Amino acid sequence: VDGLATGLVVGLVAAAVLFVVEYGRVEIVRHVMTGRDYQSTTDASEQRLAALRAAGDAILIVRLQGFLFFGTADRMRRRIQGLVEAAGESPIRYVVVDFSRVTGVDSSTAISFVRLAQATGPMGFTLVPTAMSAPVRAAMARAGFAPGAGAAIVFAEDLDRGLAWCESALLATVAPGIVAGAPVAVGDILGVVVGDAATAGMLAPYLDRLELAGGAELIAQGAASSDLYFIEAGRAAVSVASPEGSLRLATVGPGSIVGEMAYYRGHARFASVVAEEALVAWRLSAESIARLEAEQPAALIRFHRGMAGLLAERLAGANRLVQLLSD
């Protein structure tokens, strides 16, 4: 009997050790990206996207998965700290850690995050945990993982909101005008497209100014794509209707260009664009483009080349993201 009991105990211990060893090999870090590779859906203006592509490496995004325990959590902490320390002359100022795929944590995980939080603060980075379930957040709080003296921690409901907070905080220092949501003159938007103010000035008279009240539709899903629009002021929601309901894709604000994909592809509108507040937009219609072709062909060529460059940059960004997510 004693031998049987000893054998059972030894077997249970061996099984536990084997579980720890095997599960400890599981990679809990699902993806590692930066704010240059992946942006929130908060504002799709060309100025904002360009600024984030230039400065977005200051935002580190780490997506976790599975059950976090002492066999994996500290390895994850060391990896994050290693990335922060290796950033060199372009420091990481925000670390977004996404918990949406985390199924649970043990007490040692919370301790690892407490140690990670000790590196935050005015001289370090801000830690932004997102999509923590209530049980996980409660377990972390019991170990002392919470905003407090000397610890820069900001919780967010989901990855998109957490990333948007980081983007706004970053842009407030590198491009404050973008964060403020100030109106962007249509000439300035066209200047981003064509690359010079003179050509933008030649194009501007061919655009029609539109004023929409909140709730008004700028673009209707399924409609013909005969125009493209430049948003000067206000904000609008981009959404797709389906049998399951409406799916919000993005928010567009001053400096954004909308309707260009369907216009150049010659397809019906894929999504609706609805003003969320008073909106000022400028429309470049097919008729105006025909007039430009006859009256200002060189300016039109510059415009099409500029739009091709913007679309190519978006495609390159999407390809980078697909490569990152497929690793």
GROMACS .gro file of C-alpha atoms in nm:
model
  327
    1VAL     CA    1   0.000   0.000   0.000
    2ASP     CA    2   0.280   0.238   0.090
    3GLY     CA    3   0.448   0.164  -0.240
    4LEU     CA    4   0.125   0.234  -0.430
    5ALA     CA    5   0.075   0.566  -0.250
    6THR     CA    6   0.436   0.664  -0.315
    7GLY     CA    7   0.398   0.571  -0.679
    8LEU     CA    8   0.082   0.783  -0.711
    9VAL     CA    9   0.250   1.082  -0.550
   10VAL     CA   10   0.556   1.048  -0.769
   11GLY     CA   11   0.335   1.011  -1.076
   12LEU     CA   12   0.135   1.324  -0.990
   13VAL     CA   13   0.452   1.525  -0.927
   14ALA     CA   14   0.603   1.402  -1.252
   15ALA     CA   15   0.285   1.489  -1.442
   16ALA     CA   16   0.280   1.836  -1.289
   17VAL     CA   17   0.646   1.893  -1.377
   18LEU     CA   18   0.588   1.766  -1.730
   19PHE     CA   19   0.287   2.000  -1.769
   20VAL     CA   20   0.489   2.298  -1.651
   21VAL     CA   21   0.778   2.213  -1.883
   22GLU     CA   22   0.560   2.147  -2.186
   23TYR     CA   23   0.321   2.440  -2.135
   24GLY     CA   24   0.614   2.665  -2.062
   25ARG     CA   25   0.726   2.606  -2.419
   26VAL     CA   26   0.399   2.743  -2.554
   27GLU     CA   27   0.446   3.089  -2.704
   28ILE     CA   28   0.210   3.323  -2.521
   29VAL     CA   29   0.315   3.624  -2.731
   30ARG     CA   30   0.090   3.597  -3.035
   31HIS     CA   31   0.204   3.910  -3.222
   32VAL     CA   32   0.454   4.191  -3.177
   33MET     CA   33   0.396   4.507  -3.382
   34THR     CA   34   0.449   4.880  -3.362
   35GLY     CA   35   0.227   5.181  -3.419
   36ARG     CA   36   0.393   5.219  -3.758
   37ASP     CA   37   0.259   4.881  -3.870
   38TYR     CA   38  -0.086   4.893  -3.713
   39GLN     CA   39  -0.311   5.190  -3.635
   40SER     CA   40  -0.644   5.233  -3.461
   41THR     CA   41  -0.965   5.307  -3.648
   42THR     CA   42  -1.001   5.643  -3.471
   43ASP     CA   43  -0.901   5.872  -3.756
   44ALA     CA   44  -0.796   5.776  -4.107
   45SER     CA   45  -0.677   6.119  -4.220
   46GLU     CA   46  -0.372   6.119  -4.446
   47GLN     CA   47  -0.188   6.357  -4.210
   48ARG     CA   48  -0.248   6.131  -3.910
   49LEU     CA   49  -0.145   5.817  -4.095
   50ALA     CA   50   0.169   5.985  -4.229
   51ALA     CA   51   0.264   6.107  -3.880
   52LEU     CA   52   0.212   5.761  -3.731
   53ARG     CA   53   0.415   5.596  -4.005
   54ALA     CA   54   0.697   5.837  -3.919
   55ALA     CA   55   0.676   5.822  -3.538
   56GLY     CA   56   0.477   5.504  -3.471
   57ASP     CA   57   0.776   5.296  -3.360
   58ALA     CA   58   0.735   5.473  -3.025
   59ILE     CA   59   0.432   5.247  -2.969
   60LEU     CA   60   0.499   4.877  -2.905
   61ILE     CA   61   0.201   4.641  -2.941
   62VAL     CA   62   0.219   4.296  -2.781
   63ARG     CA   63  -0.076   4.057  -2.820
   64LEU     CA   64  -0.089   3.767  -2.573
   65GLN     CA   65  -0.270   3.434  -2.585
   66GLY     CA   66  -0.348   3.137  -2.366
   67PHE     CA   67  -0.303   3.089  -1.990
   68LEU     CA   68  -0.027   3.297  -1.831
   69PHE     CA   69   0.164   3.139  -1.542
   70PHE     CA   70   0.513   3.146  -1.391
   71GLY     CA   71   0.654   2.928  -1.670
   72THR     CA   72   0.565   3.186  -1.937
   73ALA     CA   73   0.490   3.522  -1.777
   74ASP     CA   74   0.842   3.616  -1.673
   75ARG     CA   75   0.978   3.514  -2.012
   76MET     CA   76   0.722   3.747  -2.166
   77ARG     CA   77   0.825   4.030  -1.931
   78ARG     CA   78   1.192   3.988  -2.018
   79ARG     CA   79   1.107   3.992  -2.389
   80ILE     CA   80   0.914   4.319  -2.358
   81GLN     CA   81   1.186   4.481  -2.151
   82GLY     CA   82   1.445   4.361  -2.401
   83LEU     CA   83   1.256   4.527  -2.686
   84VAL     CA   84   1.225   4.850  -2.489
   85GLU     CA   85   1.596   4.852  -2.400
   86ALA     CA   86   1.699   4.774  -2.759
   87ALA     CA   87   1.503   5.068  -2.904
   88GLY     CA   88   1.807   5.296  -2.872
   89GLU     CA   89   1.773   5.650  -3.008
   90SER     CA   90   1.404   5.600  -3.095
   91PRO     CA   91   1.266   5.512  -2.751
   92ILE     CA   92   0.946   5.316  -2.697
   93ARG     CA   93   0.712   5.545  -2.505
   94TYR     CA   94   0.399   5.328  -2.495
   95VAL     CA   95   0.367   4.951  -2.451
   96VAL     CA   96   0.021   4.816  -2.539
   97VAL     CA   97  -0.039   4.463  -2.405
   98ASP     CA   98  -0.355   4.303  -2.543
   99PHE     CA   99  -0.525   4.041  -2.320
  100SER     CA  100  -0.822   3.965  -2.546
  101ARG     CA  101  -0.700   3.607  -2.605
  102VAL     CA  102  -0.575   3.543  -2.250
  103THR     CA  103  -0.780   3.276  -2.074
  104GLY     CA  104  -0.641   3.323  -1.724
  105VAL     CA  105  -0.342   3.414  -1.508
  106ASP     CA  106  -0.178   3.291  -1.190
  107SER     CA  107  -0.035   3.503  -0.910
  108SER     CA  108   0.318   3.496  -1.051
  109THR     CA  109   0.190   3.658  -1.373
  110ALA     CA  110   0.067   3.956  -1.176
  111ILE     CA  111   0.405   3.980  -1.006
  112SER     CA  112   0.576   3.981  -1.346
  113PHE     CA  113   0.356   4.269  -1.457
  114VAL     CA  114   0.421   4.455  -1.134
  115ARG     CA  115   0.791   4.426  -1.213
  116LEU     CA  116   0.726   4.546  -1.567
  117ALA     CA  117   0.529   4.843  -1.431
  118GLN     CA  118   0.829   4.941  -1.220
  119ALA     CA  119   1.005   5.039  -1.545
  120THR     CA  120   0.727   5.284  -1.638
  121GLY     CA  121   0.694   5.645  -1.537
  122PRO     CA  122   0.820   5.984  -1.655
  123MET     CA  123   1.161   5.848  -1.757
  124GLY     CA  124   1.032   5.521  -1.900
  125PHE     CA  125   0.717   5.422  -2.086
  126THR     CA  126   0.343   5.404  -2.027
  127LEU     CA  127   0.200   5.052  -1.997
  128VAL     CA  128  -0.143   5.013  -2.158
  129PRO     CA  129  -0.314   4.677  -2.084
  130THR     CA  130  -0.620   4.625  -2.303
  131ALA     CA  131  -0.920   4.388  -2.306
  132MET     CA  132  -0.853   4.244  -1.959
  133SER     CA  133  -1.143   4.030  -1.838
  134ALA     CA  134  -1.281   4.113  -1.494
  135PRO     CA  135  -1.130   3.799  -1.327
  136VAL     CA  136  -0.787   3.866  -1.479
  137ARG     CA  137  -0.791   4.232  -1.378
  138ALA     CA  138  -0.902   4.141  -1.024
  139ALA     CA  139  -0.622   3.884  -0.992
  140MET     CA  140  -0.368   4.140  -1.113
  141ALA     CA  141  -0.501   4.406  -0.875
  142ARG     CA  142  -0.465   4.174  -0.576
  143ALA     CA  143  -0.093   4.153  -0.650
  144GLY     CA  144  -0.065   4.531  -0.673
  145PHE     CA  145  -0.081   4.578  -1.050
  146ALA     CA  146  -0.272   4.905  -1.072
  147PRO     CA  147  -0.209   5.272  -1.147
  148GLY     CA  148  -0.032   5.435  -0.856
  149ALA     CA  149   0.260   5.638  -0.740
  150GLY     CA  150   0.546   5.604  -0.984
  151ALA     CA  151   0.364   5.360  -1.214
  152ALA     CA  152   0.230   5.481  -1.549
  153ILE     CA  153  -0.050   5.235  -1.627
  154VAL     CA  154  -0.358   5.310  -1.840
  155PHE     CA  155  -0.628   5.043  -1.880
  156ALA     CA  156  -0.838   5.030  -2.198
  157GLU     CA  157  -1.150   4.830  -2.283
  158ASP     CA  158  -1.007   4.693  -2.607
  159LEU     CA  159  -0.702   4.712  -2.831
  160ASP     CA  160  -0.848   4.978  -3.059
  161ARG     CA  161  -0.925   5.217  -2.771
  162GLY     CA  162  -0.589   5.156  -2.607
  163LEU     CA  163  -0.403   5.214  -2.931
  164ALA     CA  164  -0.606   5.528  -3.002
  165TRP     CA  165  -0.509   5.667  -2.660
  166CYS     CA  166  -0.141   5.602  -2.731
  167GLU     CA  167  -0.163   5.757  -3.078
  168SER     CA  168  -0.326   6.073  -2.945
  169ALA     CA  169  -0.070   6.104  -2.666
  170LEU     CA  170   0.216   6.053  -2.910
  171LEU     CA  171   0.080   6.290  -3.174
  172ALA     CA  172   0.017   6.555  -2.909
  173THR     CA  173   0.395   6.589  -2.888
  174VAL     CA  174   0.496   6.538  -3.253
  175ALA     CA  175   0.193   6.679  -3.439
  176PRO     CA  176  -0.042   6.861  -3.199
  177GLY     CA  177  -0.255   7.010  -3.475
  178ILE     CA  178  -0.371   6.665  -3.583
  179VAL     CA  179  -0.489   6.564  -3.236
  180ALA     CA  180  -0.681   6.887  -3.191
  181GLY     CA  181  -0.899   6.797  -3.490
  182ALA     CA  182  -0.854   7.141  -3.640
  183PRO     CA  183  -1.002   7.196  -3.987
  184VAL     CA  184  -0.769   7.116  -4.276
  185ALA     CA  185  -0.810   7.339  -4.582
  186VAL     CA  186  -0.881   7.147  -4.899
  187GLY     CA  187  -0.575   7.307  -5.060
  188ASP     CA  188  -0.359   7.151  -4.788
  189ILE     CA  189  -0.517   6.809  -4.844
  190LEU     CA  190  -0.457   6.837  -5.217
  191GLY     CA  191  -0.101   6.950  -5.142
  192VAL     CA  192  -0.040   6.623  -4.958
  193VAL     CA  193  -0.163   6.435  -5.266
  194VAL     CA  194   0.020   6.623  -5.541
  195GLY     CA  195   0.325   6.737  -5.346
  196ASP     CA  196   0.319   7.111  -5.417
  197ALA     CA  197   0.096   7.408  -5.340
  198ALA     CA  198   0.091   7.545  -5.695
  199THR     CA  199  -0.064   7.232  -5.845
  200ALA     CA  200  -0.303   7.206  -5.551
  201GLY     CA  201  -0.415   7.563  -5.625
  202MET     CA  202  -0.490   7.467  -5.983
  203LEU     CA  203  -0.705   7.174  -5.873
  204ALA     CA  204  -0.901   7.343  -5.592
  205PRO     CA  205  -1.144   7.545  -5.813
  206TYR     CA  206  -1.275   7.222  -5.964
  207LEU     CA  207  -1.407   7.094  -5.629
  208ASP     CA  208  -1.755   7.157  -5.487
  209ARG     CA  209  -1.801   7.249  -5.120
  210LEU     CA  210  -2.059   7.050  -4.922
  211GLU     CA  211  -2.199   7.113  -4.575
  212LEU     CA  212  -2.371   6.826  -4.394
  213ALA     CA  213  -2.550   6.816  -4.060
  214GLY     CA  214  -2.484   6.541  -3.809
  215GLY     CA  215  -2.655   6.220  -3.921
  216ALA     CA  216  -2.647   6.310  -4.291
  217GLU     CA  217  -2.505   6.057  -4.537
  218LEU     CA  218  -2.203   6.158  -4.741
  219ILE     CA  219  -2.167   5.821  -4.915
  220ALA     CA  220  -2.430   5.547  -4.934
  221GLN     CA  221  -2.329   5.183  -4.941
  222GLY     CA  222  -2.408   5.030  -5.280
  223ALA     CA  223  -2.431   5.365  -5.461
  224ALA     CA  224  -2.242   5.442  -5.781
  225SER     CA  225  -1.885   5.561  -5.726
  226SER     CA  226  -1.869   5.874  -5.940
  227ASP     CA  227  -1.709   6.109  -5.685
  228LEU     CA  228  -1.437   6.125  -5.422
  229TYR     CA  229  -1.437   6.350  -5.118
  230PHE     CA  230  -1.194   6.549  -4.906
  231ILE     CA  231  -1.301   6.622  -4.548
  232GLU     CA  232  -1.214   6.970  -4.425
  233ALA     CA  233  -1.391   6.974  -4.087
  234GLY     CA  234  -1.600   6.746  -3.868
  235ARG     CA  235  -1.605   6.371  -3.829
  236ALA     CA  236  -1.785   6.084  -3.998
  237ALA     CA  237  -1.829   5.712  -3.937
  238VAL     CA  238  -1.744   5.454  -4.202
  239SER     CA  239  -1.964   5.146  -4.164
  240VAL     CA  240  -2.087   4.842  -4.354
  241ALA     CA  241  -2.442   4.709  -4.329
  242SER     CA  242  -2.496   4.332  -4.315
  243PRO     CA  243  -2.778   4.094  -4.215
  244GLU     CA  244  -2.620   4.079  -3.867
  245GLY     CA  245  -2.625   4.458  -3.829
  246SER     CA  246  -2.400   4.755  -3.895
  247LEU     CA  247  -2.023   4.712  -3.856
  248ARG     CA  248  -1.822   5.026  -3.789
  249LEU     CA  249  -1.493   5.021  -3.980
  250ALA     CA  250  -1.334   5.357  -3.903
  251THR     CA  251  -1.376   5.721  -3.812
  252VAL     CA  252  -1.262   5.985  -4.060
  253GLY     CA  253  -1.192   6.347  -3.977
  254PRO     CA  254  -1.022   6.660  -4.108
  255GLY     CA  255  -0.767   6.578  -4.377
  256SER     CA  256  -0.925   6.244  -4.473
  257ILE     CA  257  -0.995   6.132  -4.829
  258VAL     CA  258  -1.296   5.902  -4.872
  259GLY     CA  259  -1.454   5.721  -5.164
  260GLU     CA  260  -1.130   5.686  -5.358
  261MET     CA  261  -1.110   5.305  -5.360
  262ALA     CA  262  -1.451   5.252  -5.519
  263TYR     CA  263  -1.395   5.548  -5.753
  264TYR     CA  264  -1.072   5.414  -5.899
  265ARG     CA  265  -1.197   5.057  -5.912
  266GLY     CA  266  -1.525   5.160  -6.075
  267HIS     CA  267  -1.727   4.952  -5.828
  268ALA     CA  268  -2.032   5.037  -5.620
  269ARG     CA  269  -1.962   5.184  -5.276
  270PHE     CA  270  -1.851   4.917  -5.031
  271ALA     CA  271  -1.940   5.117  -4.719
  272SER     CA  272  -2.145   5.412  -4.601
  273VAL     CA  273  -1.995   5.735  -4.466
  274VAL     CA  274  -2.227   5.921  -4.227
  275ALA     CA  275  -2.151   6.254  -4.058
  276GLU     CA  276  -2.137   6.227  -3.678
  277GLU     CA  277  -2.134   6.606  -3.641
  278ALA     CA  278  -2.149   6.907  -3.869
  279LEU     CA  279  -1.926   6.818  -4.161
  280VAL     CA  280  -1.757   7.020  -4.434
  281ALA     CA  281  -1.637   6.819  -4.734
  282TRP     CA  282  -1.523   6.893  -5.087
  283ARG     CA  283  -1.637   6.677  -5.378
  284LEU     CA  284  -1.433   6.601  -5.688
  285SER     CA  285  -1.687   6.466  -5.934
  286ALA     CA  286  -1.642   6.271  -6.256
  287GLU     CA  287  -1.761   6.580  -6.443
  288SER     CA  288  -1.491   6.793  -6.278
  289ILE     CA  289  -1.226   6.537  -6.363
  290ALA     CA  290  -1.342   6.547  -6.725
  291ARG     CA  291  -1.304   6.927  -6.722
  292LEU     CA  292  -0.959   6.895  -6.565
  293GLU     CA  293  -0.857   6.653  -6.836
  294ALA     CA  294  -0.946   6.912  -7.098
  295GLU     CA  295  -0.828   7.227  -6.919
  296GLN     CA  296  -0.550   7.123  -6.678
  297PRO     CA  297  -0.416   6.785  -6.796
  298ALA     CA  298  -0.076   6.823  -6.628
  299ALA     CA  299  -0.234   6.898  -6.290
  300LEU     CA  300  -0.469   6.601  -6.330
  301ILE     CA  301  -0.177   6.370  -6.407
  302ARG     CA  302  -0.003   6.492  -6.090
  303PHE     CA  303  -0.321   6.425  -5.895
  304HIS     CA  304  -0.363   6.071  -6.026
  305ARG     CA  305   0.005   5.994  -5.959
  306GLY     CA  306  -0.029   6.128  -5.606
  307MET     CA  307  -0.340   5.922  -5.538
  308ALA     CA  308  -0.164   5.614  -5.677
  309GLY     CA  309   0.121   5.679  -5.434
  310LEU     CA  310  -0.115   5.710  -5.137
  311LEU     CA  311  -0.300   5.392  -5.231
  312ALA     CA  312   0.031   5.208  -5.280
  313GLU     CA  313   0.146   5.319  -4.934
  314ARG     CA  314  -0.175   5.186  -4.781
  315LEU     CA  315  -0.132   4.856  -4.966
  316ALA     CA  316   0.228   4.827  -4.847
  317GLY     CA  317   0.110   4.888  -4.491
  318ALA     CA  318  -0.160   4.622  -4.527
  319ASN     CA  319   0.099   4.377  -4.663
  320ARG     CA  320   0.331   4.444  -4.366
  321LEU     CA  321   0.044   4.381  -4.130
  322VAL     CA  322  -0.057   4.056  -4.302
  323GLN     CA  323   0.305   3.933  -4.281
  324LEU     CA  324   0.322   4.018  -3.912
  325LEU     CA  325  -0.009   3.851  -3.831
  326SER     CA  326   0.078   3.538  -4.030
  327ASP     CA  327   0.405   3.470  -3.843
   0.00000   0.00000   0.00000
